[in-house]
């Protein structure tokens, strides 16, 4: 399912999130935007006939593959995206209070123009342009508005640990084990294994392989390393195991 980005270009709107006992309302003013994870029960109502909102829709898989560098930042928005990508059902949206930021407004209008251009059969490069605009949008947001972010929706203490844990696995993917992660977070291996499976729908081994294979694909594409060097760099001492996992992940050998 896709993630949504609602940008308020003119006027205002009301954003509703369904919580356990009642709906929660958040007022969005001109220039504000909200990032909404897939599967979240929510609704947006504009405040008047002249109000303009822009809905930018991104597939979860597309975001994870194309904007992976954003996840490597150590900040509120990267924590949100870790949660969104790996949680089975995140109920947490992120509101950014940008005010009348003309640069941000210009980026969104350029995205709209490019989107309309692509629909009319634009030449090759349209998708690359759109990815560039999305990266610019989030990059400028981090630079100019990082202190103006608000969580909307409910998230338990248990769920809040997930992005921290996922980032720890990602940062230490060459040497990390279930035992070392459990020790770092002060949990038993059995609890940790069940927690990861419950929150993400994936096993620890699958997550670790996913991080390693993404790094392997990046190295193969952007370095001159041979396969033995790539395998060693991402934590594989057995080259046949590396080849097997690569084929399972991408459907072909490296």
PDB file of C-alpha atoms in Angstrom:
ATOM      1  CA  UNK A   1       0.000   0.000   0.000  1.00  0.00           C
ATOM      2  CA  UNK A   2       1.199   3.580  -0.671  1.00  0.00           C
ATOM      3  CA  UNK A   3       2.205   6.328   1.730  1.00  0.00           C
ATOM      4  CA  UNK A   4       0.614   9.771   1.352  1.00  0.00           C
ATOM      5  CA  UNK A   5       2.036  13.272   1.642  1.00  0.00           C
ATOM      6  CA  UNK A   6      -0.612  16.014   2.005  1.00  0.00           C
ATOM      7  CA  UNK A   7       0.670  19.553   1.334  1.00  0.00           C
ATOM      8  CA  UNK A   8      -1.490  22.631   2.057  1.00  0.00           C
ATOM      9  CA  UNK A   9      -0.780  25.157  -0.709  1.00  0.00           C
ATOM     10  CA  UNK A  10      -3.579  27.593   0.125  1.00  0.00           C
ATOM     11  CA  UNK A  11      -6.073  27.958   2.928  1.00  0.00           C
ATOM     12  CA  UNK A  12      -6.228  25.230   5.558  1.00  0.00           C
ATOM     13  CA  UNK A  13      -7.691  21.836   6.330  1.00  0.00           C
ATOM     14  CA  UNK A  14      -8.550  19.465   9.146  1.00  0.00           C
ATOM     15  CA  UNK A  15      -6.763  16.146   9.424  1.00  0.00           C
ATOM     16  CA  UNK A  16      -8.494  13.345  11.344  1.00  0.00           C
ATOM     17  CA  UNK A  17      -6.851  10.196  12.700  1.00  0.00           C
ATOM     18  CA  UNK A  18      -8.873   7.288  14.029  1.00  0.00           C
ATOM     19  CA  UNK A  19      -7.702   6.349  17.521  1.00  0.00           C
ATOM     20  CA  UNK A  20      -8.996   3.672  19.893  1.00  0.00           C
ATOM     21  CA  UNK A  21     -11.804   5.646  21.551  1.00  0.00           C
ATOM     22  CA  UNK A  22     -12.323   8.689  19.301  1.00  0.00           C
ATOM     23  CA  UNK A  23     -11.057  10.548  16.251  1.00  0.00           C
ATOM     24  CA  UNK A  24      -8.227  13.012  16.804  1.00  0.00           C
ATOM     25  CA  UNK A  25      -8.349  16.291  14.886  1.00  0.00           C
ATOM     26  CA  UNK A  26      -5.304  18.291  13.797  1.00  0.00           C
ATOM     27  CA  UNK A  27      -5.611  21.663  12.058  1.00  0.00           C
ATOM     28  CA  UNK A  28      -3.218  22.164   9.151  1.00  0.00           C
ATOM     29  CA  UNK A  29      -2.488  25.702   7.992  1.00  0.00           C
ATOM     30  CA  UNK A  30      -1.103  27.017   4.731  1.00  0.00           C
ATOM     31  CA  UNK A  31       2.377  25.595   4.117  1.00  0.00           C
ATOM     32  CA  UNK A  32       2.027  22.703   6.569  1.00  0.00           C
ATOM     33  CA  UNK A  33       2.174  19.120   5.385  1.00  0.00           C
ATOM     34  CA  UNK A  34       1.494  15.696   6.835  1.00  0.00           C
ATOM     35  CA  UNK A  35       3.138  12.364   5.946  1.00  0.00           C
ATOM     36  CA  UNK A  36       0.688   9.483   6.313  1.00  0.00           C
ATOM     37  CA  UNK A  37       1.819   5.844   6.494  1.00  0.00           C
ATOM     38  CA  UNK A  38       0.057   3.062   4.575  1.00  0.00           C
ATOM     39  CA  UNK A  39      -2.985   1.417   6.181  1.00  0.00           C
ATOM     40  CA  UNK A  40      -3.625   4.332   8.569  1.00  0.00           C
ATOM     41  CA  UNK A  41      -7.296   5.200   9.105  1.00  0.00           C
ATOM     42  CA  UNK A  42      -7.476   8.936   8.407  1.00  0.00           C
ATOM     43  CA  UNK A  43      -9.373  11.642   6.532  1.00  0.00           C
ATOM     44  CA  UNK A  44      -8.626  15.168   5.294  1.00  0.00           C
ATOM     45  CA  UNK A  45     -11.257  17.921   4.954  1.00  0.00           C
ATOM     46  CA  UNK A  46     -10.414  21.257   3.323  1.00  0.00           C
ATOM     47  CA  UNK A  47     -11.478  24.455   5.059  1.00  0.00           C
ATOM     48  CA  UNK A  48     -13.107  26.348   2.199  1.00  0.00           C
ATOM     49  CA  UNK A  49     -13.823  26.575  -1.526  1.00  0.00           C
ATOM     50  CA  UNK A  50     -10.526  28.337  -2.243  1.00  0.00           C
ATOM     51  CA  UNK A  51      -8.391  25.892  -0.221  1.00  0.00           C
ATOM     52  CA  UNK A  52      -5.837  23.855  -2.205  1.00  0.00           C
ATOM     53  CA  UNK A  53      -4.189  20.667  -0.969  1.00  0.00           C
ATOM     54  CA  UNK A  54      -1.796  18.434  -2.895  1.00  0.00           C
ATOM     55  CA  UNK A  55      -1.715  14.689  -2.283  1.00  0.00           C
ATOM     56  CA  UNK A  56       1.610  13.048  -3.184  1.00  0.00           C
ATOM     57  CA  UNK A  57       1.391   9.240  -3.198  1.00  0.00           C
ATOM     58  CA  UNK A  58       4.457   7.000  -2.948  1.00  0.00           C
ATOM     59  CA  UNK A  59       4.592   3.218  -2.911  1.00  0.00           C
ATOM     60  CA  UNK A  60       6.195   1.865   0.259  1.00  0.00           C
ATOM     61  CA  UNK A  61       8.587  -0.297  -1.788  1.00  0.00           C
ATOM     62  CA  UNK A  62       9.503   2.598  -4.087  1.00  0.00           C
ATOM     63  CA  UNK A  63      10.324   4.815  -1.133  1.00  0.00           C
ATOM     64  CA  UNK A  64      12.453   2.147   0.517  1.00  0.00           C
ATOM     65  CA  UNK A  65      14.424   1.464  -2.673  1.00  0.00           C
ATOM     66  CA  UNK A  66      14.768   5.012  -4.024  1.00  0.00           C
ATOM     67  CA  UNK A  67      15.206   7.115  -0.889  1.00  0.00           C
ATOM     68  CA  UNK A  68      17.219   4.749   1.281  1.00  0.00           C
ATOM     69  CA  UNK A  69      19.762   7.462   2.062  1.00  0.00           C
ATOM     70  CA  UNK A  70      17.093   9.386   3.994  1.00  0.00           C
ATOM     71  CA  UNK A  71      16.840   6.449   6.379  1.00  0.00           C
ATOM     72  CA  UNK A  72      20.505   6.794   7.288  1.00  0.00           C
ATOM     73  CA  UNK A  73      19.945  10.229   8.832  1.00  0.00           C
ATOM     74  CA  UNK A  74      19.724  10.239  12.632  1.00  0.00           C
ATOM     75  CA  UNK A  75      16.642  12.371  13.195  1.00  0.00           C
ATOM     76  CA  UNK A  76      12.875  12.403  13.735  1.00  0.00           C
ATOM     77  CA  UNK A  77      11.920  11.972  10.093  1.00  0.00           C
ATOM     78  CA  UNK A  78      14.221   8.961   9.574  1.00  0.00           C
ATOM     79  CA  UNK A  79      12.779   7.308  12.704  1.00  0.00           C
ATOM     80  CA  UNK A  80       9.319   7.866  11.261  1.00  0.00           C
ATOM     81  CA  UNK A  81      10.289   6.292   7.950  1.00  0.00           C
ATOM     82  CA  UNK A  82      11.944   3.278   9.626  1.00  0.00           C
ATOM     83  CA  UNK A  83       8.682   2.773  11.520  1.00  0.00           C
ATOM     84  CA  UNK A  84       6.595   3.209   8.372  1.00  0.00           C
ATOM     85  CA  UNK A  85       8.649   0.813   6.241  1.00  0.00           C
ATOM     86  CA  UNK A  86       9.084  -2.002   8.726  1.00  0.00           C
ATOM     87  CA  UNK A  87       6.073  -1.889  11.040  1.00  0.00           C
ATOM     88  CA  UNK A  88       3.121  -4.065   9.994  1.00  0.00           C
ATOM     89  CA  UNK A  89       0.561  -1.374  10.827  1.00  0.00           C
ATOM     90  CA  UNK A  90       1.926   1.989  11.943  1.00  0.00           C
ATOM     91  CA  UNK A  91      -0.709   4.372  13.313  1.00  0.00           C
ATOM     92  CA  UNK A  92       1.572   7.391  13.503  1.00  0.00           C
ATOM     93  CA  UNK A  93       1.519  10.323  11.078  1.00  0.00           C
ATOM     94  CA  UNK A  94       4.079  13.144  10.967  1.00  0.00           C
ATOM     95  CA  UNK A  95       2.978  16.786  10.717  1.00  0.00           C
ATOM     96  CA  UNK A  96       5.535  19.418   9.678  1.00  0.00           C
ATOM     97  CA  UNK A  97       4.755  23.082  10.409  1.00  0.00           C
ATOM     98  CA  UNK A  98       6.499  24.861   7.541  1.00  0.00           C
ATOM     99  CA  UNK A  99       4.612  28.157   7.460  1.00  0.00           C
ATOM    100  CA  UNK A 100       4.727  30.074   4.190  1.00  0.00           C
ATOM    101  CA  UNK A 101       7.993  28.578   2.967  1.00  0.00           C
ATOM    102  CA  UNK A 102       8.279  29.758  -0.640  1.00  0.00           C
ATOM    103  CA  UNK A 103      11.053  27.309  -1.501  1.00  0.00           C
ATOM    104  CA  UNK A 104       8.996  24.342  -0.310  1.00  0.00           C
ATOM    105  CA  UNK A 105       5.965  25.662  -2.169  1.00  0.00           C
ATOM    106  CA  UNK A 106       8.040  25.975  -5.346  1.00  0.00           C
ATOM    107  CA  UNK A 107       9.282  22.364  -5.023  1.00  0.00           C
ATOM    108  CA  UNK A 108       5.713  21.062  -4.665  1.00  0.00           C
ATOM    109  CA  UNK A 109       4.479  23.114  -7.644  1.00  0.00           C
ATOM    110  CA  UNK A 110       7.381  21.818  -9.744  1.00  0.00           C
ATOM    111  CA  UNK A 111       6.425  18.262  -8.744  1.00  0.00           C
ATOM    112  CA  UNK A 112       2.823  18.910  -9.813  1.00  0.00           C
ATOM    113  CA  UNK A 113       3.972  20.289 -13.140  1.00  0.00           C
ATOM    114  CA  UNK A 114       6.288  17.350 -13.761  1.00  0.00           C
ATOM    115  CA  UNK A 115       3.509  14.933 -12.810  1.00  0.00           C
ATOM    116  CA  UNK A 116       1.135  16.463 -15.347  1.00  0.00           C
ATOM    117  CA  UNK A 117       3.900  16.488 -17.954  1.00  0.00           C
ATOM    118  CA  UNK A 118       4.591  12.774 -17.377  1.00  0.00           C
ATOM    119  CA  UNK A 119       0.903  11.935 -17.829  1.00  0.00           C
ATOM    120  CA  UNK A 120       0.993  13.478 -21.286  1.00  0.00           C
ATOM    121  CA  UNK A 121       3.711  11.090 -22.407  1.00  0.00           C
ATOM    122  CA  UNK A 122       6.881  12.884 -21.415  1.00  0.00           C
ATOM    123  CA  UNK A 123      10.241  11.546 -22.655  1.00  0.00           C
ATOM    124  CA  UNK A 124      12.430   9.262 -20.555  1.00  0.00           C
ATOM    125  CA  UNK A 125      13.670  10.853 -17.355  1.00  0.00           C
ATOM    126  CA  UNK A 126      10.307  11.820 -15.872  1.00  0.00           C
ATOM    127  CA  UNK A 127      10.490   9.265 -13.062  1.00  0.00           C
ATOM    128  CA  UNK A 128      14.036  10.326 -12.259  1.00  0.00           C
ATOM    129  CA  UNK A 129      12.903  13.944 -12.069  1.00  0.00           C
ATOM    130  CA  UNK A 130      10.076  13.045  -9.677  1.00  0.00           C
ATOM    131  CA  UNK A 131      12.447  11.101  -7.421  1.00  0.00           C
ATOM    132  CA  UNK A 132      14.761  14.112  -7.401  1.00  0.00           C
ATOM    133  CA  UNK A 133      11.934  16.423  -6.362  1.00  0.00           C
ATOM    134  CA  UNK A 134      10.866  14.091  -3.542  1.00  0.00           C
ATOM    135  CA  UNK A 135      14.451  13.903  -2.257  1.00  0.00           C
ATOM    136  CA  UNK A 136      14.707  17.693  -2.463  1.00  0.00           C
ATOM    137  CA  UNK A 137      11.395  18.073  -0.630  1.00  0.00           C
ATOM    138  CA  UNK A 138      12.437  15.890   2.299  1.00  0.00           C
ATOM    139  CA  UNK A 139      16.004  17.202   2.287  1.00  0.00           C
ATOM    140  CA  UNK A 140      14.874  20.827   2.546  1.00  0.00           C
ATOM    141  CA  UNK A 141      12.364  19.870   5.233  1.00  0.00           C
ATOM    142  CA  UNK A 142      15.147  18.327   7.317  1.00  0.00           C
ATOM    143  CA  UNK A 143      17.364  21.361   6.844  1.00  0.00           C
ATOM    144  CA  UNK A 144      14.806  24.088   7.491  1.00  0.00           C
ATOM    145  CA  UNK A 145      12.007  22.579   9.570  1.00  0.00           C
ATOM    146  CA  UNK A 146      13.353  19.680  11.621  1.00  0.00           C
ATOM    147  CA  UNK A 147      12.362  21.370  14.898  1.00  0.00           C
ATOM    148  CA  UNK A 148       8.777  21.872  13.730  1.00  0.00           C
ATOM    149  CA  UNK A 149       7.661  18.244  13.475  1.00  0.00           C
ATOM    150  CA  UNK A 150       4.753  16.796  15.460  1.00  0.00           C
ATOM    151  CA  UNK A 151       3.662  13.180  15.892  1.00  0.00           C
ATOM    152  CA  UNK A 152      -0.044  12.567  15.294  1.00  0.00           C
ATOM    153  CA  UNK A 153      -1.649   9.279  16.240  1.00  0.00           C
ATOM    154  CA  UNK A 154      -0.928   6.695  18.882  1.00  0.00           C
ATOM    155  CA  UNK A 155       2.202   4.635  19.282  1.00  0.00           C
ATOM    156  CA  UNK A 156       3.019   2.343  22.201  1.00  0.00           C
ATOM    157  CA  UNK A 157       6.316   2.274  24.072  1.00  0.00           C
ATOM    158  CA  UNK A 158       6.958  -1.142  22.529  1.00  0.00           C
ATOM    159  CA  UNK A 159       6.388   0.196  18.999  1.00  0.00           C
ATOM    160  CA  UNK A 160       8.602   3.224  19.646  1.00  0.00           C
ATOM    161  CA  UNK A 161      11.634   0.952  20.132  1.00  0.00           C
ATOM    162  CA  UNK A 162      11.311  -0.543  16.641  1.00  0.00           C
ATOM    163  CA  UNK A 163      12.991   2.204  14.546  1.00  0.00           C
ATOM    164  CA  UNK A 164      15.894   2.401  17.014  1.00  0.00           C
ATOM    165  CA  UNK A 165      16.355  -1.353  16.832  1.00  0.00           C
ATOM    166  CA  UNK A 166      16.072  -1.479  13.041  1.00  0.00           C
ATOM    167  CA  UNK A 167      18.648   1.286  12.695  1.00  0.00           C
ATOM    168  CA  UNK A 168      21.022  -0.550  15.052  1.00  0.00           C
ATOM    169  CA  UNK A 169      20.759  -3.707  12.933  1.00  0.00           C
ATOM    170  CA  UNK A 170      21.309  -1.662   9.768  1.00  0.00           C
ATOM    171  CA  UNK A 171      24.356   0.155  11.138  1.00  0.00           C
ATOM    172  CA  UNK A 172      25.995  -3.082  12.321  1.00  0.00           C
ATOM    173  CA  UNK A 173      24.825  -5.472   9.595  1.00  0.00           C
ATOM    174  CA  UNK A 174      28.311  -6.869   8.895  1.00  0.00           C
ATOM    175  CA  UNK A 175      28.799  -8.329  12.377  1.00  0.00           C
ATOM    176  CA  UNK A 176      25.424  -8.183  14.169  1.00  0.00           C
ATOM    177  CA  UNK A 177      23.726 -11.323  15.489  1.00  0.00           C
ATOM    178  CA  UNK A 178      20.473 -11.953  17.317  1.00  0.00           C
ATOM    179  CA  UNK A 179      22.540 -12.492  20.460  1.00  0.00           C
ATOM    180  CA  UNK A 180      24.379  -9.160  20.148  1.00  0.00           C
ATOM    181  CA  UNK A 181      21.164  -7.213  19.474  1.00  0.00           C
ATOM    182  CA  UNK A 182      19.447  -8.844  22.449  1.00  0.00           C
ATOM    183  CA  UNK A 183      22.404  -7.935  24.676  1.00  0.00           C
ATOM    184  CA  UNK A 184      22.506  -4.340  23.402  1.00  0.00           C
ATOM    185  CA  UNK A 185      18.809  -3.773  24.175  1.00  0.00           C
ATOM    186  CA  UNK A 186      18.761  -5.811  27.374  1.00  0.00           C
ATOM    187  CA  UNK A 187      16.313  -8.428  26.097  1.00  0.00           C
ATOM    188  CA  UNK A 188      16.368 -12.202  25.844  1.00  0.00           C
ATOM    189  CA  UNK A 189      16.928 -13.721  22.415  1.00  0.00           C
ATOM    190  CA  UNK A 190      13.526 -15.412  22.517  1.00  0.00           C
ATOM    191  CA  UNK A 191      11.714 -12.162  23.345  1.00  0.00           C
ATOM    192  CA  UNK A 192      13.632 -10.216  20.708  1.00  0.00           C
ATOM    193  CA  UNK A 193      12.915 -12.792  18.011  1.00  0.00           C
ATOM    194  CA  UNK A 194       9.180 -12.742  18.810  1.00  0.00           C
ATOM    195  CA  UNK A 195       9.133  -8.927  19.035  1.00  0.00           C
ATOM    196  CA  UNK A 196      10.705  -8.416  15.612  1.00  0.00           C
ATOM    197  CA  UNK A 197       8.390 -10.978  14.029  1.00  0.00           C
ATOM    198  CA  UNK A 198       5.304  -9.429  15.693  1.00  0.00           C
ATOM    199  CA  UNK A 199       6.126  -5.812  14.806  1.00  0.00           C
ATOM    200  CA  UNK A 200       7.487  -6.296  11.266  1.00  0.00           C
ATOM    201  CA  UNK A 201       6.096  -9.622  10.066  1.00  0.00           C
ATOM    202  CA  UNK A 202       9.693 -10.596   9.252  1.00  0.00           C
ATOM    203  CA  UNK A 203      12.319 -12.636  11.059  1.00  0.00           C
ATOM    204  CA  UNK A 204      15.614 -11.207  12.308  1.00  0.00           C
ATOM    205  CA  UNK A 205      17.455 -13.319   9.742  1.00  0.00           C
ATOM    206  CA  UNK A 206      15.304 -11.956   6.907  1.00  0.00           C
ATOM    207  CA  UNK A 207      15.856  -8.323   7.966  1.00  0.00           C
ATOM    208  CA  UNK A 208      19.606  -8.846   8.223  1.00  0.00           C
ATOM    209  CA  UNK A 209      19.729 -10.477   4.801  1.00  0.00           C
ATOM    210  CA  UNK A 210      17.689  -7.612   3.336  1.00  0.00           C
ATOM    211  CA  UNK A 211      20.131  -4.984   4.631  1.00  0.00           C
ATOM    212  CA  UNK A 212      23.140  -6.968   3.439  1.00  0.00           C
ATOM    213  CA  UNK A 213      21.704  -7.568  -0.029  1.00  0.00           C
ATOM    214  CA  UNK A 214      20.825  -3.884  -0.524  1.00  0.00           C
ATOM    215  CA  UNK A 215      24.375  -2.940   0.342  1.00  0.00           C
ATOM    216  CA  UNK A 216      25.720  -5.661  -1.949  1.00  0.00           C
ATOM    217  CA  UNK A 217      23.629  -4.376  -4.862  1.00  0.00           C
ATOM    218  CA  UNK A 218      24.877  -0.844  -4.183  1.00  0.00           C
ATOM    219  CA  UNK A 219      28.508  -1.979  -4.137  1.00  0.00           C
ATOM    220  CA  UNK A 220      28.122  -4.015  -7.326  1.00  0.00           C
ATOM    221  CA  UNK A 221      26.618  -1.024  -9.101  1.00  0.00           C
ATOM    222  CA  UNK A 222      28.913   1.691  -7.756  1.00  0.00           C
ATOM    223  CA  UNK A 223      32.292   0.092  -7.026  1.00  0.00           C
ATOM    224  CA  UNK A 224      34.970  -1.968  -8.760  1.00  0.00           C
ATOM    225  CA  UNK A 225      35.013  -4.687  -6.078  1.00  0.00           C
ATOM    226  CA  UNK A 226      34.847  -8.302  -7.213  1.00  0.00           C
ATOM    227  CA  UNK A 227      32.236 -10.660  -5.761  1.00  0.00           C
ATOM    228  CA  UNK A 228      34.559 -12.071  -3.087  1.00  0.00           C
ATOM    229  CA  UNK A 229      35.305  -8.539  -1.879  1.00  0.00           C
ATOM    230  CA  UNK A 230      31.617  -7.574  -1.882  1.00  0.00           C
ATOM    231  CA  UNK A 231      30.689 -10.712   0.069  1.00  0.00           C
ATOM    232  CA  UNK A 232      33.395 -10.076   2.670  1.00  0.00           C
ATOM    233  CA  UNK A 233      32.465  -6.404   3.009  1.00  0.00           C
ATOM    234  CA  UNK A 234      28.850  -7.194   3.933  1.00  0.00           C
ATOM    235  CA  UNK A 235      29.678  -9.960   6.387  1.00  0.00           C
ATOM    236  CA  UNK A 236      29.763 -13.192   4.342  1.00  0.00           C
ATOM    237  CA  UNK A 237      32.705 -15.566   4.748  1.00  0.00           C
ATOM    238  CA  UNK A 238      31.015 -18.206   2.549  1.00  0.00           C
ATOM    239  CA  UNK A 239      30.809 -17.005  -1.068  1.00  0.00           C
ATOM    240  CA  UNK A 240      28.297 -19.717  -2.018  1.00  0.00           C
ATOM    241  CA  UNK A 241      25.954 -18.537   0.749  1.00  0.00           C
ATOM    242  CA  UNK A 242      26.281 -14.975  -0.582  1.00  0.00           C
ATOM    243  CA  UNK A 243      25.400 -16.085  -4.128  1.00  0.00           C
ATOM    244  CA  UNK A 244      22.417 -18.085  -2.864  1.00  0.00           C
ATOM    245  CA  UNK A 245      21.008 -15.228  -0.780  1.00  0.00           C
ATOM    246  CA  UNK A 246      21.558 -12.728  -3.586  1.00  0.00           C
ATOM    247  CA  UNK A 247      19.587 -14.897  -6.010  1.00  0.00           C
ATOM    248  CA  UNK A 248      16.786 -15.349  -3.460  1.00  0.00           C
ATOM    249  CA  UNK A 249      16.566 -11.577  -3.058  1.00  0.00           C
ATOM    250  CA  UNK A 250      16.852 -10.399  -6.668  1.00  0.00           C
ATOM    251  CA  UNK A 251      16.029 -13.463  -8.781  1.00  0.00           C
ATOM    252  CA  UNK A 252      19.442 -13.536 -10.436  1.00  0.00           C
ATOM    253  CA  UNK A 253      23.088 -14.067  -9.552  1.00  0.00           C
ATOM    254  CA  UNK A 254      25.307 -11.029  -8.900  1.00  0.00           C
TER     255      UNK A 254
END
